[in-house]
XYZ file of N, CA and C in Angstrom:
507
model
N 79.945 101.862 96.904
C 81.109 102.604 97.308
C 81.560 103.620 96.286
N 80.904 103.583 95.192
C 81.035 104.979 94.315
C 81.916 104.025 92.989
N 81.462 105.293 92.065
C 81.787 104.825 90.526
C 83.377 104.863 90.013
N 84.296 104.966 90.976
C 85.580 105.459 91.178
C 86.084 103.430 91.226
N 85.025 102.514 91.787
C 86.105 101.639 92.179
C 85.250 100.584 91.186
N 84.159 100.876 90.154
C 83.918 100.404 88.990
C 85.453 99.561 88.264
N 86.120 99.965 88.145
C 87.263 100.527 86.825
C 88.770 100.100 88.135
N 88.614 99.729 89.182
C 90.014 99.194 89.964
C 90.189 97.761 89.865
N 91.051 97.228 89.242
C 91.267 95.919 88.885
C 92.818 95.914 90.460
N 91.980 94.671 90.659
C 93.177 94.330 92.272
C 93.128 92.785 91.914
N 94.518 92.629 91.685
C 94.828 91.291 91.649
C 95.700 91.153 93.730
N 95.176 89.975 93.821
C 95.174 89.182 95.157
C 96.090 87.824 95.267
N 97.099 87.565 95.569
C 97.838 86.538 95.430
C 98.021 86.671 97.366
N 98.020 84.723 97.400
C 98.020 84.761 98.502
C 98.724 83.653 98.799
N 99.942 83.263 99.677
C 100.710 81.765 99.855
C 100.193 80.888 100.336
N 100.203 80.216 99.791
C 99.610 78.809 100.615
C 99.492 78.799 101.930
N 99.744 78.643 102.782
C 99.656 78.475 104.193
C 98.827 80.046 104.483
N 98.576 80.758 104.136
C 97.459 81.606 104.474
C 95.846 81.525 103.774
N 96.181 80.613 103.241
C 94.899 80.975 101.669
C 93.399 79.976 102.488
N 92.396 81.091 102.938
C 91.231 80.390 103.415
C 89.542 80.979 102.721
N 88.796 80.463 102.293
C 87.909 81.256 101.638
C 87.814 82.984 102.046
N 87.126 83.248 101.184
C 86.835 84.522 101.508
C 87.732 85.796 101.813
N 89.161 85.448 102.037
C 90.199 86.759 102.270
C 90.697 87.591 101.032
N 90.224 86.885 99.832
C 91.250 87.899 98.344
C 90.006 88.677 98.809
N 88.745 88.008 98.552
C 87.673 89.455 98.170
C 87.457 90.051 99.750
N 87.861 89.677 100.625
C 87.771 90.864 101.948
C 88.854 91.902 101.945
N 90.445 91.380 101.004
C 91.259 91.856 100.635
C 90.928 93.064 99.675
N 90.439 92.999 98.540
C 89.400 93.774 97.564
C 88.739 94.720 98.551
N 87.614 94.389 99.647
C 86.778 95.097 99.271
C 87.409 96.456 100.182
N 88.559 96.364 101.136
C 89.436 97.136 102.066
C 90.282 97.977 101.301
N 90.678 97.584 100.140
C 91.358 98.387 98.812
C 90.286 98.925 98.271
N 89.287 98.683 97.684
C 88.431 99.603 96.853
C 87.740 100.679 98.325
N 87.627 100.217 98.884
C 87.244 101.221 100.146
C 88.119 102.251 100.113
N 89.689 102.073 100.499
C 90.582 103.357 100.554
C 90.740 103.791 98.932
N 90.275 103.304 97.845
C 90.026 103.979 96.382
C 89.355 104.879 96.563
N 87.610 104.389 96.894
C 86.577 105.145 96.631
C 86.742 106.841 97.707
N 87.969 106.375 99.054
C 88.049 107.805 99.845
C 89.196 108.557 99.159
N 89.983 108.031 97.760
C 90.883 109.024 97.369
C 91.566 108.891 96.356
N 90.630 107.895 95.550
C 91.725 107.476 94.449
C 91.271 108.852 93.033
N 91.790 109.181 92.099
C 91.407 110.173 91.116
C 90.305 109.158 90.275
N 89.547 109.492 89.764
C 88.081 109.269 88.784
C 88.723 108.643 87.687
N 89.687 107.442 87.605
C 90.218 106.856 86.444
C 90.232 105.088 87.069
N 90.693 104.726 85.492
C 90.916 103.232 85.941
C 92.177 102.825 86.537
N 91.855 102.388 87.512
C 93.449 101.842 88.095
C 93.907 100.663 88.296
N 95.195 99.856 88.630
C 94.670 98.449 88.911
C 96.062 98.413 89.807
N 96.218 97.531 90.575
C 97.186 96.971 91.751
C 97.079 95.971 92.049
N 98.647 95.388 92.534
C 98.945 94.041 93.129
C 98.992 94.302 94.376
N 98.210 92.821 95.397
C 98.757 93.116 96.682
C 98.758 91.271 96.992
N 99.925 91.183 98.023
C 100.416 89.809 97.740
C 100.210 89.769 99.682
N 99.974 88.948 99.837
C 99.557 88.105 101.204
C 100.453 87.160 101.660
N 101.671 87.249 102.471
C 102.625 86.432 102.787
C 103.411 86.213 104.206
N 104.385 86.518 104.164
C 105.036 86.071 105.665
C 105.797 86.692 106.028
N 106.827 86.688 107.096
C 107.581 87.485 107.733
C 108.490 87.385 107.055
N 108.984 86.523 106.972
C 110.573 85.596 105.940
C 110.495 86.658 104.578
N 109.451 86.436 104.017
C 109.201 87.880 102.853
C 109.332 89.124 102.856
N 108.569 89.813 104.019
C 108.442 91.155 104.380
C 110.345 91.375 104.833
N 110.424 90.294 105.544
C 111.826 90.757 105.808
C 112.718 90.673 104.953
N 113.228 90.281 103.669
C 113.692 90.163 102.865
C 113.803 91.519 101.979
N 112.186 91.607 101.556
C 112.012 92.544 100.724
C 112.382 94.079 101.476
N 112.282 94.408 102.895
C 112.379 95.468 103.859
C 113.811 95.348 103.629
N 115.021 94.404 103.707
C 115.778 94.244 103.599
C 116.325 95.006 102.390
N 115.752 94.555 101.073
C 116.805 95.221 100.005
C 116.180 96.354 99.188
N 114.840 96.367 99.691
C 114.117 98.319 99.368
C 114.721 99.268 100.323
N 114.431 98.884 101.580
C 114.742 99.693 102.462
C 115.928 99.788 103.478
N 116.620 98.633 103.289
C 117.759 98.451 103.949
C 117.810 98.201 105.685
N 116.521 97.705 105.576
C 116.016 97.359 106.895
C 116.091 96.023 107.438
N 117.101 95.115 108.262
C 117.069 93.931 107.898
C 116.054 92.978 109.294
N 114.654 93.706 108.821
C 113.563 92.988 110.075
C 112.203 92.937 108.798
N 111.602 92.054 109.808
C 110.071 91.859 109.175
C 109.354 93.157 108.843
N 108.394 93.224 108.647
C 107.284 94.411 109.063
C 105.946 94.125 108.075
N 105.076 94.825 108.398
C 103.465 94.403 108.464
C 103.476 94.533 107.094
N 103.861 96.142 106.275
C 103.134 96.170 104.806
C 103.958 96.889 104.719
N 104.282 96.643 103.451
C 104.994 97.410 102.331
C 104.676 98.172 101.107
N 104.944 99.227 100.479
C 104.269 99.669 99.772
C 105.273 99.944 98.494
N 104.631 99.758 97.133
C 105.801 100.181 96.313
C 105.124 100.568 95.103
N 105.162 101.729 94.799
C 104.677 102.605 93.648
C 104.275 103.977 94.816
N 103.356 104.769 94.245
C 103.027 106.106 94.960
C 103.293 107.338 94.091
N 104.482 107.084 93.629
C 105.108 108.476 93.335
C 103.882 109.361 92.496
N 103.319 108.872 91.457
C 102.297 109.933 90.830
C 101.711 110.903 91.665
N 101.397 110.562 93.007
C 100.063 111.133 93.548
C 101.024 111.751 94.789
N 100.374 112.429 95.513
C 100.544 113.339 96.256
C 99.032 113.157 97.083
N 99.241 112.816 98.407
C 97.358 113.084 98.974
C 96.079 112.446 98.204
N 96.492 111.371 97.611
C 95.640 111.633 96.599
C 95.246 112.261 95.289
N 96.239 113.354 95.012
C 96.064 114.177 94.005
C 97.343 113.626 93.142
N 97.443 114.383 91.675
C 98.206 114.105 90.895
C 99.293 115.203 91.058
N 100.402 114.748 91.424
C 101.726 115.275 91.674
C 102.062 116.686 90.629
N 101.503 115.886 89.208
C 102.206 116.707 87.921
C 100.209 116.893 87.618
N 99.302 117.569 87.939
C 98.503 117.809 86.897
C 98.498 117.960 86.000
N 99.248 118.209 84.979
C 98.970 118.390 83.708
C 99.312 117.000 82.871
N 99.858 116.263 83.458
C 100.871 114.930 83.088
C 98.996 114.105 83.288
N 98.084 114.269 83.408
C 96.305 113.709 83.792
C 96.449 112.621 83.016
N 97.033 111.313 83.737
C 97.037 110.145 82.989
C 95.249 109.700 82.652
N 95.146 109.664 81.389
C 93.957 108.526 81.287
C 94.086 108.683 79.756
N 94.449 107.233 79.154
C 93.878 107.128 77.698
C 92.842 106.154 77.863
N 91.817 105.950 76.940
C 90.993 105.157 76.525
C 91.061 103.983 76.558
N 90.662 103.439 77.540
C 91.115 101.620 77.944
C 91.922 101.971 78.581
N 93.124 102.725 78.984
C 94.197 101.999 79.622
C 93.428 101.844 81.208
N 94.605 101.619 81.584
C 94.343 101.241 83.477
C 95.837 102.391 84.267
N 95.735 103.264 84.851
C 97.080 103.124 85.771
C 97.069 102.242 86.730
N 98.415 101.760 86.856
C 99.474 101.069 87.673
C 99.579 101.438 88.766
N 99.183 101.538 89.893
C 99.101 101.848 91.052
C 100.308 101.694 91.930
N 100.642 100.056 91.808
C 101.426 99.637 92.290
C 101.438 97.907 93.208
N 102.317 97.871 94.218
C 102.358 96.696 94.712
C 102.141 96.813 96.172
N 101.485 96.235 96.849
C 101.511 96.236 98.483
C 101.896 94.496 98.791
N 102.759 94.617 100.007
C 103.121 93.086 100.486
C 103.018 93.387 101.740
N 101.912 92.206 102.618
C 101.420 92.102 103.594
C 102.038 90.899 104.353
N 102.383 91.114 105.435
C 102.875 89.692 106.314
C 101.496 88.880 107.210
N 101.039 88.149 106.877
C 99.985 87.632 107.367
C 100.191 87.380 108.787
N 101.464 86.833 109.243
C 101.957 87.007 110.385
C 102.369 88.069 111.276
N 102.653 88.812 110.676
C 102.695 90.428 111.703
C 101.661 90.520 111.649
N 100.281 90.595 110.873
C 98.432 91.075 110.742
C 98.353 90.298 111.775
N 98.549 89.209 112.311
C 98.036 87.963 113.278
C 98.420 88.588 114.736
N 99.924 88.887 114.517
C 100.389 89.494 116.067
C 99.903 90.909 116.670
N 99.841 91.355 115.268
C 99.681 92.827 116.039
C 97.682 92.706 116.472
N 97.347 91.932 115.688
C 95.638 91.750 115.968
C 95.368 91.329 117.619
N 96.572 90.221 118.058
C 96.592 89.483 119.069
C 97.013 90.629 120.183
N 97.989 91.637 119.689
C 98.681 92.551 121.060
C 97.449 93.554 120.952
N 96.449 94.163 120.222
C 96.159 95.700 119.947
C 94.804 94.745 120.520
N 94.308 93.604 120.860
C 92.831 93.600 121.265
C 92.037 93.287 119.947
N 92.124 93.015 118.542
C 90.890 93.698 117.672
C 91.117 92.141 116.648
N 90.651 91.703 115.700
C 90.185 90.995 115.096
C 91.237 91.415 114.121
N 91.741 89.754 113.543
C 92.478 89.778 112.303
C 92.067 90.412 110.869
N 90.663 90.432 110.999
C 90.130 91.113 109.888
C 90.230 92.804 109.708
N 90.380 92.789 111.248
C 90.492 94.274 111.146
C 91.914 94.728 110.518
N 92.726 93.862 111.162
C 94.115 94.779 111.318
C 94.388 94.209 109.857
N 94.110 93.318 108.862
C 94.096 93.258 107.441
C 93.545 94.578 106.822
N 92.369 94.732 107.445
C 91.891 95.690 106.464
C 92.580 97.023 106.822
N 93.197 96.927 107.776
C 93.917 98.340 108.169
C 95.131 97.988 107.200
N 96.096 97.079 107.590
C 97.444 97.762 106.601
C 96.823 97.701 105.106
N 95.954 96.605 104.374
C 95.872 96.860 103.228
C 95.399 98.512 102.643
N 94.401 98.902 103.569
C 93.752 100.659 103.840
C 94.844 101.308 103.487
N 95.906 101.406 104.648
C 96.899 102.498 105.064
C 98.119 102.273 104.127
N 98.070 100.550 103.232
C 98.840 100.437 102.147
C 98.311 100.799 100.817
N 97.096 100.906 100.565
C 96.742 101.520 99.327
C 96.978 103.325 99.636
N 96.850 103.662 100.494
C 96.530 105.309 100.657
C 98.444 105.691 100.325
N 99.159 104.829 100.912
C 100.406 105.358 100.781
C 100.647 105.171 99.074
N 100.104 104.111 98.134
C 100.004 104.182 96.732
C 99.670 105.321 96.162
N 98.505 105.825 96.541
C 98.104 107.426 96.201
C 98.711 108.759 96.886
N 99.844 108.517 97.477
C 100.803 109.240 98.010
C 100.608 109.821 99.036
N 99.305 109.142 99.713
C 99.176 110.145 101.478
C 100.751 109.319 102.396
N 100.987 110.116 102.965
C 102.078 109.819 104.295
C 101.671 110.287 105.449
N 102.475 110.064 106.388
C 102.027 110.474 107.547
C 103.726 111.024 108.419
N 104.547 111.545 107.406
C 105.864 111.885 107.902
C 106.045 113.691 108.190
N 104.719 113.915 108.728
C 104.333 115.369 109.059
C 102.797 115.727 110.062
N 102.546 116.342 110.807
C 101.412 116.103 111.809
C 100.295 116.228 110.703
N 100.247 117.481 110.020
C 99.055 117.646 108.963
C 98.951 116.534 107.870
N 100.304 115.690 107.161
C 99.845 114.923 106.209
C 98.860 114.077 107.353
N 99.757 113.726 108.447
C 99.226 112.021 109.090
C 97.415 112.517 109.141
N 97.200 113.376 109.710
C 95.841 113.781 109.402
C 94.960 113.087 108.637
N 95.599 113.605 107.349
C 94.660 113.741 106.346
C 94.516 112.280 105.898
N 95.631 111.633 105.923
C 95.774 110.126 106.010
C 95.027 108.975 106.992
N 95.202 109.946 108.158
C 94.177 108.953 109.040
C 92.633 109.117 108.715
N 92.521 110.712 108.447
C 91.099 111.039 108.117
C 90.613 110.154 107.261
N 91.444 109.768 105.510
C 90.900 108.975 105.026
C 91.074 107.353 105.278
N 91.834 106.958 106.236
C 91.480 106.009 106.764
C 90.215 105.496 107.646
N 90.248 106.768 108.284
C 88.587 106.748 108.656
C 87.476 106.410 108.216
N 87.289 107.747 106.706
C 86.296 106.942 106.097
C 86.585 105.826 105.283
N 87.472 105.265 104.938
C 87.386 103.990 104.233
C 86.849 102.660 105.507
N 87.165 102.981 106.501
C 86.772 101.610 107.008
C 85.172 102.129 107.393
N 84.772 103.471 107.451
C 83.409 103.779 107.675
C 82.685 102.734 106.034
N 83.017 103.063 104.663
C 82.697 102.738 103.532
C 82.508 101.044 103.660
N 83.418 100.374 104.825
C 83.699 99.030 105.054
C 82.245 98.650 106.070
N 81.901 99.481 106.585
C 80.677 99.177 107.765
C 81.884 98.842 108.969
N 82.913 98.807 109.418
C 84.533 98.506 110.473
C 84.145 100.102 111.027
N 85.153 99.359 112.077
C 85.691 100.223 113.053
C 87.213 100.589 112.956
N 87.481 101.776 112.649
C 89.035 101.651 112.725
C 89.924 101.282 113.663
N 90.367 100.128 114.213
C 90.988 99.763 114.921
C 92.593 100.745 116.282
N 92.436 101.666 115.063
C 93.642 102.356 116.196
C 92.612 103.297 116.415
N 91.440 103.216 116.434
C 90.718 104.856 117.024
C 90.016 104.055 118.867
């Protein structure tokens, strides 16, 4: 998947009542996928935490002032722009370090429902919000017809990089 996701350290925490072999590193390999379609040529590293509605709603609650569940959350971004670096000249990379990407929180239970209403496999719709939650880390949005584009575009190829089907296509 390219020399870009060498150097991405993804820590995977997952709650008990979801935790079954094999999901941190299917978790991984859906994050280094949306890396390798847009992350900048440095080391990076991110948290993404695997949990429940009771969580998502909490946390939606006092980031966003939203007082309901929801699928994924995203928290860091600001550096990047599309993928690109907001401030070019600010070209984070010292020697060893890592940037901080950020945090994504996933409701294992919204991934379950919306898998169950949309037709498609829990694996999919994981690898979709974790996808569409790393891309919003590197600052793609979709709060304009041309960003959502470029956002879905690289959602595209990341689940192409996955051997998946993108589920909302």
């Amino acid at each position: 998947m390219g020399d870009a996701l060498v150097n991405a350290l993804i820590h995977v925490g997952v709650r008990a009542p979801f935790r079954r072999p094999g999901l941190a590193r299917q978790v991984r390999a859906a994050a280094r996928a949306a890396l390798a379609c847009a992350a900048p040529n440095m080391p990076v590293e991110l948290s993404i935490r695997l949990t429940d509605d009771a969580e998502l709603q909490q946390l939606n609650h006092q980031f966003r002032g939203k007082d309901a569940p929801t699928d994924v959350l995203s928290f860091g971004g600001e550096a990047f722009v599309d993928g690109q670096w907001r401030d070019p000249l600010s070209n984070f990379h010292l020697e060893g370090e890592r940037f901080y990407l950020g945090d994504l929180a996933i409701s294992m239970q919204r991934a379950q429902a919306q898998a169950e209403a949309h037709g498609h496999s829990l694996e999919q719709e994981l690898a979709l919000l974790v996808i569409h939650g790393v891309l919003h880390l590197l600052g793609y949005d979709h709060n304009t017809l041309a960003r959502k584009k470029r956002m879905w575009q690289a959602q595209d190829r990341a689940f192409a990089l996955l051997g998946m089907s993108n589920p909302l296509r």
